[in-house]
Each structure stands twice: as structure tokens, then as C-alpha cells.
mmCIF file of C-alpha atoms and ligand atoms in Angstrom:
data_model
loop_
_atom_site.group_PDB
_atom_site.id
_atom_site.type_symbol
_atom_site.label_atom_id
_atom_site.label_comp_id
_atom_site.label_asym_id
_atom_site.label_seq_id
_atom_site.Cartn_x
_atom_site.Cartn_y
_atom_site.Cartn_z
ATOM 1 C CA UNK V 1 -55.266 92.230 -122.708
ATOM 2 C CA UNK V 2 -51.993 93.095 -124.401
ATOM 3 C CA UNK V 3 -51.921 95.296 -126.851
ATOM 4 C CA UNK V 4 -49.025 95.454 -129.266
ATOM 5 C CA UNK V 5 -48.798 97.283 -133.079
ATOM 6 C CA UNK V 6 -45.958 94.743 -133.911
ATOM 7 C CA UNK V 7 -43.870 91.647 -133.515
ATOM 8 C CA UNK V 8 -40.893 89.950 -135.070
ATOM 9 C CA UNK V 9 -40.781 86.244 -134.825
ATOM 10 C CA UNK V 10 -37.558 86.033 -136.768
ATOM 11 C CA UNK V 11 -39.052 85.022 -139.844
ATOM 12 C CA UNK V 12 -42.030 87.091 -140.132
ATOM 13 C CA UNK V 13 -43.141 91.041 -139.029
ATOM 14 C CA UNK V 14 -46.755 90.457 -137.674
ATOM 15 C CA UNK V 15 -48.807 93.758 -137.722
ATOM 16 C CA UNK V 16 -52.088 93.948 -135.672
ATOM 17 C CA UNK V 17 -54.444 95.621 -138.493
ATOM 18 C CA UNK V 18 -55.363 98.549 -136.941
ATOM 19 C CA UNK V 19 -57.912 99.423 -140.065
ATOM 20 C CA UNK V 20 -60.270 96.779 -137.947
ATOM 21 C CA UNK V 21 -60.023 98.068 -134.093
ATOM 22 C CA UNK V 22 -61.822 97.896 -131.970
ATOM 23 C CA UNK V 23 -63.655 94.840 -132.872
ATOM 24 C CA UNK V 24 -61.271 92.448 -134.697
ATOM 25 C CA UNK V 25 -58.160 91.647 -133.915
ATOM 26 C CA UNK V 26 -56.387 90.425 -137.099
ATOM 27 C CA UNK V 27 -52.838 89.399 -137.744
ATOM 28 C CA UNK V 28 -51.200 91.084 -140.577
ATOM 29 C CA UNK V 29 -48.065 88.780 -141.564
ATOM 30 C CA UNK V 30 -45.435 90.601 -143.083
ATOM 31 C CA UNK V 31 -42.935 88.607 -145.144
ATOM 32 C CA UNK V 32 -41.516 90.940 -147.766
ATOM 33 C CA UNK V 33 -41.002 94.927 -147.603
ATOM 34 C CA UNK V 34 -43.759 95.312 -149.864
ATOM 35 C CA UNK V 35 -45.711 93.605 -147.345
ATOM 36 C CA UNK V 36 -44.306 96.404 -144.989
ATOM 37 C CA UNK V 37 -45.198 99.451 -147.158
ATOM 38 C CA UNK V 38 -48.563 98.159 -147.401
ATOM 39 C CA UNK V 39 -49.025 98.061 -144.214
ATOM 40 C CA UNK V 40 -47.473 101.381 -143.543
ATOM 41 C CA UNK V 41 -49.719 102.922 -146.656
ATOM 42 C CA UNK V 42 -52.866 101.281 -146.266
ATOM 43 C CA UNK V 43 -52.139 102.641 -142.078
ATOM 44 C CA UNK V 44 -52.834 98.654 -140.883
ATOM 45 C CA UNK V 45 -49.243 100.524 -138.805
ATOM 46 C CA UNK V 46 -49.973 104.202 -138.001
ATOM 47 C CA UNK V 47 -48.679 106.335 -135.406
ATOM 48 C CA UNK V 48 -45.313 108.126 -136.471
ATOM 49 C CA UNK V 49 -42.517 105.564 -133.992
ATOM 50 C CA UNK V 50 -44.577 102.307 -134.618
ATOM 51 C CA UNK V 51 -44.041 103.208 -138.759
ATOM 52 C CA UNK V 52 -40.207 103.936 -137.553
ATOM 53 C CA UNK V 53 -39.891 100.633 -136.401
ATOM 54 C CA UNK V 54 -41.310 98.654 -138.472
ATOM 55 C CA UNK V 55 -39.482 100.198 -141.269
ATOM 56 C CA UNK V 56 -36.615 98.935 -139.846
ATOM 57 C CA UNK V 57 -38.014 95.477 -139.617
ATOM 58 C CA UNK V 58 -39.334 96.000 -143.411
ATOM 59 C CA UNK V 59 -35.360 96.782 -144.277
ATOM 60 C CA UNK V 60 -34.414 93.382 -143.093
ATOM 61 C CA UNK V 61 -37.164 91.943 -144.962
ATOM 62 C CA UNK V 62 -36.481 93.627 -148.182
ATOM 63 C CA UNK V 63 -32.423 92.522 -148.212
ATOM 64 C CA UNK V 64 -32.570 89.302 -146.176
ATOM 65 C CA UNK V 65 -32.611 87.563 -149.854
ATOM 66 C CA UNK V 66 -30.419 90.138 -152.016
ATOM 67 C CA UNK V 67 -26.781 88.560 -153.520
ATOM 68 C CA UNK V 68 -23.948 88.523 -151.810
ATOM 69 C CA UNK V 69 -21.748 90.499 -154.270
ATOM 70 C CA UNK V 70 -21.741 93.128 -152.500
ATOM 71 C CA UNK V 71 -22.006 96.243 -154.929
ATOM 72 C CA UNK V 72 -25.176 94.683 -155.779
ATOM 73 C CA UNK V 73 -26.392 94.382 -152.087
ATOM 74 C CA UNK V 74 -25.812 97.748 -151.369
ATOM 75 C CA UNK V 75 -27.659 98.824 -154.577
ATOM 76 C CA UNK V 76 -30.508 96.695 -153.557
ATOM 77 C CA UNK V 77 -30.092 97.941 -150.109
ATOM 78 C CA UNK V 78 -30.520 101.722 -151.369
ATOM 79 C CA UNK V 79 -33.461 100.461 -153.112
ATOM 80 C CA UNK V 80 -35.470 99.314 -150.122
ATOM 81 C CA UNK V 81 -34.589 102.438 -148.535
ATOM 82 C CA UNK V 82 -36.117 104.806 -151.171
ATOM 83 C CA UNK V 83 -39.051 102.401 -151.614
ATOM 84 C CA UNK V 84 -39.954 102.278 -147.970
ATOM 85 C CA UNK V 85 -39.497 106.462 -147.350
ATOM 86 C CA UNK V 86 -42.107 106.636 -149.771
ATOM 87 C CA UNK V 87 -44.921 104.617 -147.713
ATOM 88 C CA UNK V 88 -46.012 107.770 -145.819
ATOM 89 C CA UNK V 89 -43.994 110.957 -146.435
ATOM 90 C CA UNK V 90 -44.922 113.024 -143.284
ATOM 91 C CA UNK V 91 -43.930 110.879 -139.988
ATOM 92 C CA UNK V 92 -39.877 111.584 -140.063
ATOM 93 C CA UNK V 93 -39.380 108.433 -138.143
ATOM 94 C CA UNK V 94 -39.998 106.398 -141.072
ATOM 95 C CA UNK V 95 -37.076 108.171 -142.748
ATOM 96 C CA UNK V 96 -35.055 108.394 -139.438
ATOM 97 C CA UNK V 97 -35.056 104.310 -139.052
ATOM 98 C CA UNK V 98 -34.030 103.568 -142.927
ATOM 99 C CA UNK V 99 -31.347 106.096 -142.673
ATOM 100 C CA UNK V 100 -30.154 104.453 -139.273
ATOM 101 C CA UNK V 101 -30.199 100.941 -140.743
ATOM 102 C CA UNK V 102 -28.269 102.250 -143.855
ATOM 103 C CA UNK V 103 -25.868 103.896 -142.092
ATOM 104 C CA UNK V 104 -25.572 101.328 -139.805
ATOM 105 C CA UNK V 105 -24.748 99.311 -142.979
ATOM 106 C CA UNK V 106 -22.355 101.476 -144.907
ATOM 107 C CA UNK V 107 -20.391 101.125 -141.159
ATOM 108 C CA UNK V 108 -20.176 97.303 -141.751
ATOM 109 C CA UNK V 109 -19.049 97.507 -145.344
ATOM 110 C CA UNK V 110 -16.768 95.722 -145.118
ATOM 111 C CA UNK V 111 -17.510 92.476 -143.973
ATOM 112 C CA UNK V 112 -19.333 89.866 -145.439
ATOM 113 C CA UNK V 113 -22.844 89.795 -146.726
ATOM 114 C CA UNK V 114 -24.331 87.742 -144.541
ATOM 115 C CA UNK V 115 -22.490 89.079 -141.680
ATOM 116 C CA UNK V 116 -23.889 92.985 -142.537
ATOM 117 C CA UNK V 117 -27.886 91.206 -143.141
ATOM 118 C CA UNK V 118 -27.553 90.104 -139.754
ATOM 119 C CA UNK V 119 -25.983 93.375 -138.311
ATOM 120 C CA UNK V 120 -29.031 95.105 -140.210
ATOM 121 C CA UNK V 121 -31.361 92.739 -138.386
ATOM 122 C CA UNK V 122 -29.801 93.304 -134.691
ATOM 123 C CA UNK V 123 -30.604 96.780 -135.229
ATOM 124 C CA UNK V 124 -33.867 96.683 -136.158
ATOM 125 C CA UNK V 125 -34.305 94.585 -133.031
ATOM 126 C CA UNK V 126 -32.574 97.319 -130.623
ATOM 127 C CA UNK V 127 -34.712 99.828 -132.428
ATOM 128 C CA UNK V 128 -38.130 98.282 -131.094
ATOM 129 C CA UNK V 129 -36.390 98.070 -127.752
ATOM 130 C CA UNK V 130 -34.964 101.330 -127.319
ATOM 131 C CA UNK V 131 -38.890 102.552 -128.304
ATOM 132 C CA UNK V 132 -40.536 101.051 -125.382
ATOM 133 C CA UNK V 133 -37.573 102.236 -122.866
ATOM 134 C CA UNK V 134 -38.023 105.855 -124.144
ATOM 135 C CA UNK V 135 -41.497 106.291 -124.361
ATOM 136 C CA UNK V 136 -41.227 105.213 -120.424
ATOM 137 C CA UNK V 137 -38.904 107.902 -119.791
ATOM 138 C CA UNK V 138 -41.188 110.372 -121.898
ATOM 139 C CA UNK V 139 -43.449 109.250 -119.080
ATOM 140 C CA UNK V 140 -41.666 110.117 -116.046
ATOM 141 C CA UNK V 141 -40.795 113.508 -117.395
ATOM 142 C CA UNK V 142 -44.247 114.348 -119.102
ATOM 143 C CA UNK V 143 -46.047 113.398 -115.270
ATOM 144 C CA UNK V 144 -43.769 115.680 -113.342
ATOM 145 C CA UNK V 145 -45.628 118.380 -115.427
ATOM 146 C CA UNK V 146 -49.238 117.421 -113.788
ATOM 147 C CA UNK V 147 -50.798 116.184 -110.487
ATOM 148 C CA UNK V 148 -53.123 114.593 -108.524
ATOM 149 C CA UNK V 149 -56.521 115.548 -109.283
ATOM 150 C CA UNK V 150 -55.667 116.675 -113.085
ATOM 151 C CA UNK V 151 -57.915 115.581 -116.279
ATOM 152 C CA UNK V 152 -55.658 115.434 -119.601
ATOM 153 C CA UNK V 153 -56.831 116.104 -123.061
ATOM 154 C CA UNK V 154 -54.971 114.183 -125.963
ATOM 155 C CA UNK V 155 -56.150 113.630 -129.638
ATOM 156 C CA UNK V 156 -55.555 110.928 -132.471
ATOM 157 C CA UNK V 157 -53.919 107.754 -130.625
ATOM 158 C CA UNK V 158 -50.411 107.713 -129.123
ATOM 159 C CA UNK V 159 -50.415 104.990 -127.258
ATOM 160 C CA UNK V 160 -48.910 101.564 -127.776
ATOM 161 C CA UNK V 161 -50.511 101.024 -131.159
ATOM 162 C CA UNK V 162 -48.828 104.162 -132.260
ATOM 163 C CA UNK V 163 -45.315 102.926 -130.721
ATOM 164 C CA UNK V 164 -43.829 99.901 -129.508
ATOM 165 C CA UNK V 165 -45.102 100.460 -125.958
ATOM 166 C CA UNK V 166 -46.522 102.669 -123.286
ATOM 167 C CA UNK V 167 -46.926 105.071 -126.076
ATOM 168 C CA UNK V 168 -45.239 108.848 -126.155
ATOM 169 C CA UNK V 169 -48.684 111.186 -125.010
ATOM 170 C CA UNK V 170 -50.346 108.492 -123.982
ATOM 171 C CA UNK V 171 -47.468 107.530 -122.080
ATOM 172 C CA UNK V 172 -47.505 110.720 -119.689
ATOM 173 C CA UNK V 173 -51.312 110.274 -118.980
ATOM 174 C CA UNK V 174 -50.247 106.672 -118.276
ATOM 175 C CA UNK V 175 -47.941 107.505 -115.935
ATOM 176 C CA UNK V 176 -49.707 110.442 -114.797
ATOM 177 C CA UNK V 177 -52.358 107.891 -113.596
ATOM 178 C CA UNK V 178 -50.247 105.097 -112.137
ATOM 179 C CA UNK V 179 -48.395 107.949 -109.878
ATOM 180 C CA UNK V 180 -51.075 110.352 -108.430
ATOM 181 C CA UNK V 181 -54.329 107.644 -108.875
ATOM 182 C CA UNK V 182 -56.863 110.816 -109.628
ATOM 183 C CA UNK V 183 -56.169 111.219 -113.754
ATOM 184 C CA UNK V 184 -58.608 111.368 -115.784
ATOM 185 C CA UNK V 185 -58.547 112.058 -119.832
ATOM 186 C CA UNK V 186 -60.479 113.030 -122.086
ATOM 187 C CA UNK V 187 -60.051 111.957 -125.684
ATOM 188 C CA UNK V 188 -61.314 113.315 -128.974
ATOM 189 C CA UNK V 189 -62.262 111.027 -131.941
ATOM 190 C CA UNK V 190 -60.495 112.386 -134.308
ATOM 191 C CA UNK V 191 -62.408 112.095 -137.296
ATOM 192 C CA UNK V 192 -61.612 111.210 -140.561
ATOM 193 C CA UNK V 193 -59.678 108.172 -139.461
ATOM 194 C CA UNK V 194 -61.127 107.850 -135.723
ATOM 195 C CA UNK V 195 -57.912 107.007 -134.286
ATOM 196 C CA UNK V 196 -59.077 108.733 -130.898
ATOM 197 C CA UNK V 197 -62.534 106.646 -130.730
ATOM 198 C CA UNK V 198 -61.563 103.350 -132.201
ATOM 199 C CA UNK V 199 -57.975 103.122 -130.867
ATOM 200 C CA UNK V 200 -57.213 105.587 -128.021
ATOM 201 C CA UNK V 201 -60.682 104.462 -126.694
ATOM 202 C CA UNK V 202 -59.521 101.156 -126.703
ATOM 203 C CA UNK V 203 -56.549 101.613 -124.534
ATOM 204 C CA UNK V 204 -57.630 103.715 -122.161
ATOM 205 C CA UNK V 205 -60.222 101.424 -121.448
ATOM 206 C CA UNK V 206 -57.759 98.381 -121.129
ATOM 207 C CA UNK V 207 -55.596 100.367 -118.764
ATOM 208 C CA UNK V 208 -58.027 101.018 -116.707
ATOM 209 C CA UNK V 209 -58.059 104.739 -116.910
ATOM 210 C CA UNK V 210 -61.303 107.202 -116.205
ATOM 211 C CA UNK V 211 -62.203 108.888 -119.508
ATOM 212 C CA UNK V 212 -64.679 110.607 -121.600
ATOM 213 C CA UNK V 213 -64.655 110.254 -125.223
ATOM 214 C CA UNK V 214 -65.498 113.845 -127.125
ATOM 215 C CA UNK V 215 -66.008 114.188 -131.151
ATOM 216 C CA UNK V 216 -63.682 117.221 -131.868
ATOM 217 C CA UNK V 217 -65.967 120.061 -132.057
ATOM 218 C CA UNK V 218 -67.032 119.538 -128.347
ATOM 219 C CA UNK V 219 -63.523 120.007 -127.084
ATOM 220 C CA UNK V 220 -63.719 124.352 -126.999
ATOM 221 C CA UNK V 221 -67.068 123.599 -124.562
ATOM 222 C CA UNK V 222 -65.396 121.388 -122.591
ATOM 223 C CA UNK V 223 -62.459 123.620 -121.956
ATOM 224 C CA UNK V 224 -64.815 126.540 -121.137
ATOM 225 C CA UNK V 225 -66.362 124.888 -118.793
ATOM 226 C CA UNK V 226 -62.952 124.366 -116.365
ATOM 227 C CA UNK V 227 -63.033 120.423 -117.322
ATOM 228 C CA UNK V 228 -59.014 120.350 -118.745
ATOM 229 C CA UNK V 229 -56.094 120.910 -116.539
ATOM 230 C CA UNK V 230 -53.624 120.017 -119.940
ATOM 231 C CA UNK V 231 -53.353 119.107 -123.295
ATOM 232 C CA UNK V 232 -50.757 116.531 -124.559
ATOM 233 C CA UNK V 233 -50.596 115.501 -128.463
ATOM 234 C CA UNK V 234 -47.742 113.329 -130.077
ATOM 235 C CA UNK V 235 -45.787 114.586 -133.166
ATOM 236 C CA UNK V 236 -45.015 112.950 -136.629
ATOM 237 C CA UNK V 237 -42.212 115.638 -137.348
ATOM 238 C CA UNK V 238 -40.749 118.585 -135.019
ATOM 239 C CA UNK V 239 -38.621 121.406 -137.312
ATOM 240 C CA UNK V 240 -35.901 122.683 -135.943
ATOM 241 C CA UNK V 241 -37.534 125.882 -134.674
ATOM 242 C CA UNK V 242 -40.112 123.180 -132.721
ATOM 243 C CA UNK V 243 -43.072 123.680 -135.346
ATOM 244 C CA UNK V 244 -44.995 120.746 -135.140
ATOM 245 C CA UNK V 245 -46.796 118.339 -137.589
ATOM 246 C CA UNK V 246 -49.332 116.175 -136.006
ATOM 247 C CA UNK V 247 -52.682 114.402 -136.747
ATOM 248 C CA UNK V 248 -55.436 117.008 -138.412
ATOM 249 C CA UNK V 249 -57.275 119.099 -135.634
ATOM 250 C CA UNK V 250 -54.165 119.381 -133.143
ATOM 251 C CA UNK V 251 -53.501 122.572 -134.217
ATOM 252 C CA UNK V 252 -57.655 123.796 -133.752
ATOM 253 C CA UNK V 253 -56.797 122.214 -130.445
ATOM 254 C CA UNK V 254 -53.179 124.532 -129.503
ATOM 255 C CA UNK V 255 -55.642 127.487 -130.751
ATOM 256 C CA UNK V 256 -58.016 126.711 -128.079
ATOM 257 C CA UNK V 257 -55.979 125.596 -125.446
ATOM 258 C CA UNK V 258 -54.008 128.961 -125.296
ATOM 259 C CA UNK V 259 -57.808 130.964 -125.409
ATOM 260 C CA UNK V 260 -58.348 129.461 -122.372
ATOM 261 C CA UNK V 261 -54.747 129.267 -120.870
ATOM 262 C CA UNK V 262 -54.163 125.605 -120.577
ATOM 263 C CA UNK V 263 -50.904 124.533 -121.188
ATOM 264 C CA UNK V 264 -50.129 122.551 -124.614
ATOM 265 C CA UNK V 265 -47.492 120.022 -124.415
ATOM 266 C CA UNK V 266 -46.367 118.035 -127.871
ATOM 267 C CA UNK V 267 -45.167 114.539 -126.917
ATOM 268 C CA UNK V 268 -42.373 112.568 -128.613
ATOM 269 C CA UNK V 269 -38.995 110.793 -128.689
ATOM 270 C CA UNK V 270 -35.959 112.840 -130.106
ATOM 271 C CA UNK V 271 -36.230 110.886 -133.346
ATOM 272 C CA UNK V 272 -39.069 112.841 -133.840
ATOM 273 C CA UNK V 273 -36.975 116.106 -134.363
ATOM 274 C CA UNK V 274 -36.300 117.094 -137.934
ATOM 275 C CA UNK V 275 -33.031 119.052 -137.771
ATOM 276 C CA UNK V 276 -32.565 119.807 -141.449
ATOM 277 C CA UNK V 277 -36.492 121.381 -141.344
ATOM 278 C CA UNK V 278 -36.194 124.752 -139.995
ATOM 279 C CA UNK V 279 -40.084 125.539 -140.215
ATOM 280 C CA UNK V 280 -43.279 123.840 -140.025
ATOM 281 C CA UNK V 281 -43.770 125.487 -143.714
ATOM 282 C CA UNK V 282 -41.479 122.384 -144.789
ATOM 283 C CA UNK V 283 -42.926 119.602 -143.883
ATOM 284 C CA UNK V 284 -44.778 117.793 -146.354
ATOM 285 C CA UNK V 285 -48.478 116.984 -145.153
ATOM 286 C CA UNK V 286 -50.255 114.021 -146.318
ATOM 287 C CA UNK V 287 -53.304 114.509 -148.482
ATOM 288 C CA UNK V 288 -55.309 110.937 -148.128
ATOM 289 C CA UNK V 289 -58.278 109.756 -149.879
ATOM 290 C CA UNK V 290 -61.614 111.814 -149.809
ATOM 291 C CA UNK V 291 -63.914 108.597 -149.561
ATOM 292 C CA UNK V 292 -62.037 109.278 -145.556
ATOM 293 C CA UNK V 293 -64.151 112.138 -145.356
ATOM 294 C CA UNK V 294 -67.264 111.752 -147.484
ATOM 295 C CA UNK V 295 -67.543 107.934 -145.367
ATOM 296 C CA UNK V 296 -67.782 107.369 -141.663
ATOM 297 C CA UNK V 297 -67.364 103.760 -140.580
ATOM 298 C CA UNK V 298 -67.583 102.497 -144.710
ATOM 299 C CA UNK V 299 -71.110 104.544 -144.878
ATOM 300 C CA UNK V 300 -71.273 107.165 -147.778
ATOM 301 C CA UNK V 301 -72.757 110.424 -145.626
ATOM 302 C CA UNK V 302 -72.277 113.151 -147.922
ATOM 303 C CA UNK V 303 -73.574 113.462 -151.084
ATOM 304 C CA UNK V 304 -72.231 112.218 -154.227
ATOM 305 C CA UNK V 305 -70.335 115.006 -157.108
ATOM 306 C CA UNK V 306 -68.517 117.191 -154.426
ATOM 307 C CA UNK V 307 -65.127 118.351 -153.346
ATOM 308 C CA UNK V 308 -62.945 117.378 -150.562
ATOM 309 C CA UNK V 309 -60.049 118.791 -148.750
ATOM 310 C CA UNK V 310 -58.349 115.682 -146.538
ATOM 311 C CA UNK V 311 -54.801 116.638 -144.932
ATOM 312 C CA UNK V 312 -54.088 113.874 -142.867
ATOM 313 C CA UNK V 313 -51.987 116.115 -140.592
ATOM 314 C CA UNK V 314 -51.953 119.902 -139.408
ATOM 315 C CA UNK V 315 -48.816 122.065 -138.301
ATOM 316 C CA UNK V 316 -49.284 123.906 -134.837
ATOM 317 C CA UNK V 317 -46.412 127.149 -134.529
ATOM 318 C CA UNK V 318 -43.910 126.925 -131.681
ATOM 319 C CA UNK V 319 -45.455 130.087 -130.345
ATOM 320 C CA UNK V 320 -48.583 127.768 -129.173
ATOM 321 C CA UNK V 321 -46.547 125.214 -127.756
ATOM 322 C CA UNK V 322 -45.536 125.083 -123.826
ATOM 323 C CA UNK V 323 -43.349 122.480 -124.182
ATOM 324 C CA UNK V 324 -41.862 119.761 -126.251
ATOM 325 C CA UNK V 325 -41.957 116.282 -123.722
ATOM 326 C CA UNK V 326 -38.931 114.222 -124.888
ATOM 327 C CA UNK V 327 -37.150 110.877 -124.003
ATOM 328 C CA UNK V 328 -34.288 113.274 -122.662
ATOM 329 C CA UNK V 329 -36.579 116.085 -120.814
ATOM 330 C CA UNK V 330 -39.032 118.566 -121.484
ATOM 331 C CA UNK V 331 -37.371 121.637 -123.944
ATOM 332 C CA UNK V 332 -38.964 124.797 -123.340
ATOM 333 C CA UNK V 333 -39.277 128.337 -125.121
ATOM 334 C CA UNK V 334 -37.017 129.577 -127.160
ATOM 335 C CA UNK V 335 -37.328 125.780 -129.049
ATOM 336 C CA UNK V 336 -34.600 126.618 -131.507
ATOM 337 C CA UNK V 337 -31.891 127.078 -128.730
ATOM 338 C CA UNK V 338 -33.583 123.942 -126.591
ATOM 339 C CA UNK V 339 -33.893 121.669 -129.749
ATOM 340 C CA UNK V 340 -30.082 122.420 -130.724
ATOM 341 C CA UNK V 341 -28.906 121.654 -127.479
ATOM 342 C CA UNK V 342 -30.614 118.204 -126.871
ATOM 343 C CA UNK V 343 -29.467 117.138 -130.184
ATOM 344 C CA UNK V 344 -25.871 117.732 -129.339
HETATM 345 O O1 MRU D 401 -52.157 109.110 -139.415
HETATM 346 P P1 MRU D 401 -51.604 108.505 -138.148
HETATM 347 O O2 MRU D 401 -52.615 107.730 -137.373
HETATM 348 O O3 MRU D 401 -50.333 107.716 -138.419
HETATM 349 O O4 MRU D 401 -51.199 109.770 -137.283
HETATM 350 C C1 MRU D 401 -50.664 109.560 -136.012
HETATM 351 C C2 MRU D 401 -50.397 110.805 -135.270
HETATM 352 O O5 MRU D 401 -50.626 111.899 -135.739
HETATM 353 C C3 MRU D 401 -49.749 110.651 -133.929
HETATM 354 O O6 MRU D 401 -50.145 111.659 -133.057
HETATM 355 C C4 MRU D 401 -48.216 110.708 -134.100
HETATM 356 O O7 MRU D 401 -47.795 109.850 -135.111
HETATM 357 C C5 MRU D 401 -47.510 110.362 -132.842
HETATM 358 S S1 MRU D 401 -47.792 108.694 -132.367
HETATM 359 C C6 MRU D 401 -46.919 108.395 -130.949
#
């Protein structure tokens, strides 16, 4: 089975709704950008590229009908910009593909209307293809860093749902498998949301790879015990000194892995990188609903009248990090000097 977080049929974005995985698989047409940021919000699109790119779609959307005097377009434009940046405010891809398509815009400013809606739409297009062919080359470079024999760790999902294809982590354990045969992974749940047991299980089941799911608190025990050769995790934002945001409990899991010496590699394409964030102390952290915690699989399981702390995401220091796994090689320590240089 195929399993893809998005597709553009010209007309219309269709989002698998991710909300029902493992067990449906429902079609989320998307016709308008407020179609898009719902998606995006309400996560039916999670996973920090896959939100990139269909941002880019839900630009399109969003100015495919706005006037043809073009002061007015490019107010309308700036709009749909703002209005989609807001949908989730910690993945910088999100930000990274409206800026691209606006920019890409302002370049064209001076043709016609029509001419820059369907300049905005050839990008958006390149965008979901340029995803799939980097995430493949995050592949080849994250497997050169394990071999045959190896079991890999990885949390939350970062696979194709997260992306366009292959996936960033995902993709190296992919990879990893296809090349030496003898991977295996081992994936946590990742509660409140469950990407790792709904989603991540999913996949690796599809592509035929040996695993063993874990809920998070097992994964210390399992390291103890000699089971974990590496750890690879994706990123929704990397600061310029290589702090990294990712999905709650990665950075529990960075703790641990340097306790018991296993290397810790973050996973992600260079869009990833947030150049103008020089610390993970910058980077705004999602605080979801509490119902995500106090609920497992739409079951109240904590009592009513309490308090709830939910940050969707955690930031792991550079200092726990082995390397950063990119479409354009794997930086290494010191991340400041290795981050400036790849963004050259
Ligand atoms: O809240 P989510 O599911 O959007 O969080 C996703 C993650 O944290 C992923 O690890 C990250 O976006 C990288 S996906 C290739």
C-alpha cells in the first residue's frame, strides 16, 4: 500500500486525515486555504516538511481567485501568508514555504496576474518534488552512519506521512534496511498524540521492516539492556547554534541516549534550519489542548477538575546531539560553524 500525506490534482489539495490512522483512511479535500489551515491546525497534516508543503499548496489556494489589480493581489497575497504562518507556530517549514512562495512572487512582480498565480503554483509543485528527492539523499547519508546488524530507535513519525516521501528519520532506517538487510527499529508511541504507535507503526509495518513498538517510558530499559545501536529523531526547527525542537519526549530520549553512549542523530532537510534563531530558548513551543493528555484514544482516563501541562514539542541542546543528518551531509560538532557553512 502507498502511503502519501498529500496530493494536488490541480484543482483540489487532498490530505489523508491522519487524526484517523491506522484504521481509516479518509480523504481530506482541500479547496480553499482555510481548508489548508484546518488541516494543518486540527494536525489531519503533521510532521514539520509535509505542513511546509502543503502550505505552499494552501498559498495557491488562497490567491488562485484574488483580482487582478495587482496592488490588491499582493495585499491579498500577504494576507494568506500571515494567515497560514499562524496554523502551527513551531515547525519553521511552514514559515520557510510561505516566505519562498512570496518571494518567489515579489520576483514576478511584474508580470501579469495570472501569469504570477501560475508561477506561485509551479512552485508549490517543485516544492513537493524537491521533498521526496531530499529526504532520499537524507537517506544515503544518514545509512553511511550505521551497519549491518544495527537496531535504530526513532520517536513521533517521520516518515512519509510527515513528508512528501521516504520520510527524513525514517528515511535513514529505510535505507539503512534496504542496504545492509539486518535493521531493525524500535519505535516509541509517543503519547499524547501517538504518532509513533498509530503512524510510525503503520509504516514500518508496510515497508516491511522488523520492529518493536515501546510506550516511552520503556525506552531507558531497553537501552540498558544493549538493545539500541542509534537513535535518529526528525526536527520541526534547528537554531542556528543546532538546538533542536522536536516532538515532546525527544529530548528525555538525547538524555538517555548519551547515559548510555549511543549516538543521537537529529534528522532533517536544510529547510529545517532556523538561521535568524540563535538558541533553542527562541523557539516558540506549541502548547495543545489538555483533553490530549487527560484522553487516550477519545477515552477520559484521568479524573475530572485537574491541571495539565501539554507542550507539543521539547528542545534537546546541541551538546546532546552527535550529529545533524541533512539533505547536503551530516554537520557535526561545533554546529554553529557546520550550520553556517552548509547554509552558504
Ligand atoms: O506534532 P507533529 O506530529 O507535527 O510533530 C512532528 C514531529 O515532531 C516530527 O518529528 C518533525 O516534524 C519532523 S517530521 C519529518
Amino acid at each position: 500500500m502507498e502511503i502519501r500525506s498529500l496530493r494536488f490534482d490541480g484543482e483540489v489539495l487532498h490530505i489523508l486525515d491522519q487524526r484517523k490512522l491506522p484504521f481509516e483512511f479518509v480523504d481530506v479535500p482541500c479547496r480553499t486555504a482555510e481548508d489548508v489551515w484546518e488541516a494543518i491546525n486540527k494536525m489531519k497534516i503533521r510532521g514539520a516538511p509535509a505542513i511546509g508543503v502543503a502550505a505552499a499548496y494552501g498559498m495557491y489556494l488562497g490567491i488562485k481567485n484574488a483580482p487582478e489589480d495587482k496592488e490588491q493581489f499582493f495585499k491579498e497575497l500577504e494576507r494568506v501568508k500571515k494567515y497560514l504562518d499562524s496554523a502551527r507556530p513551531t515547525a519553521v517549514n511552514l514559515k520557510w514555504a510561505t516566505t519562498r512562495i512570496f518571494n518567489l512572487a515579489k520576483k514576478f512582480e511584474n508580470l501579469p496576474v495570472p501569469e504570477i498565480k501560475n508561477a506561485i503554483l509551479s512552485e508549490a509543485i517543485a516544492m513537493e518534488k524537491e521533498d521526496a528527492e531530499r529526504n532520499f539523499r537524507i537517506g544515503e547519508y544518514g545509512s553511511e552512519l550505521f551497519k549491518d546488524g544495527d537496531t535504530i530507535m526513532t520517536i513521533c513519525n517521520t516518515g512519509a506521512l510527515a513528508t512528501v516521501a521516504y520520510g527524513t528519520a525514517f528515511s535513514v532506517i529505510r535505507r539503512s534496511f534496504e542496504k545492509y538487510k539486518d535493521i531493525k527499529a524500535i519505535a516509541l508511541e509517543t503519547r499524547p498524540y501517538l504518532q509513533g504507535a498509530r503512524l510510525t507503526a503503520l509504516e514500518l509495518r508496510e515497508a516491511g521492516i522488523p520492529f518493536h513498538l515501546i510506550t516511552d517510558n520503556m525506552a531507558g530499559f531497553i537501552m540498558s539492556k544493549g538493545l539500541v545501536n542509534g537513535v535518529v529523531v526528525g526536527a520541526d526547527r534547528i537554531a542556528a547554534n543546532g538546538d533542536t525542537a522536536n516532538k515532546i519526549g525527544t529530548y528525555t530520549l538525547a538524555v538517555l541516549a548519551m547515559y548510555h553512549k549511543i549516538p543521537f542523530y537529529v534528522v532533517a532537510p536544510v529547510s529545517t534550519i532556523d538561521p535568524e534563531i540563535n538558541s533553542g530558548k527562541e523557539i516558540p513551543i506549541e502548547e495543545r489542548n489538555p483533553d490530549e493528555v487527560t484522553h487516550c484514544g477519545g477515552k477520559r482516563i484521568a479524573p475530572e477538575g485537574i491541571k495539565v501541562y501539554n507542550p507539543a514539542f521539547d528542545v534537546t541542546p546541541n551538546r546532546l546531539i552527535d550529529a545533524i543528518i541533512t539533505d547536503k551531509g551530516v554537520l557535526r560538532k561545533p554546529f554553529d560553524k557546520s550550520i553556517k557553512e552548509i547554509l552558504k
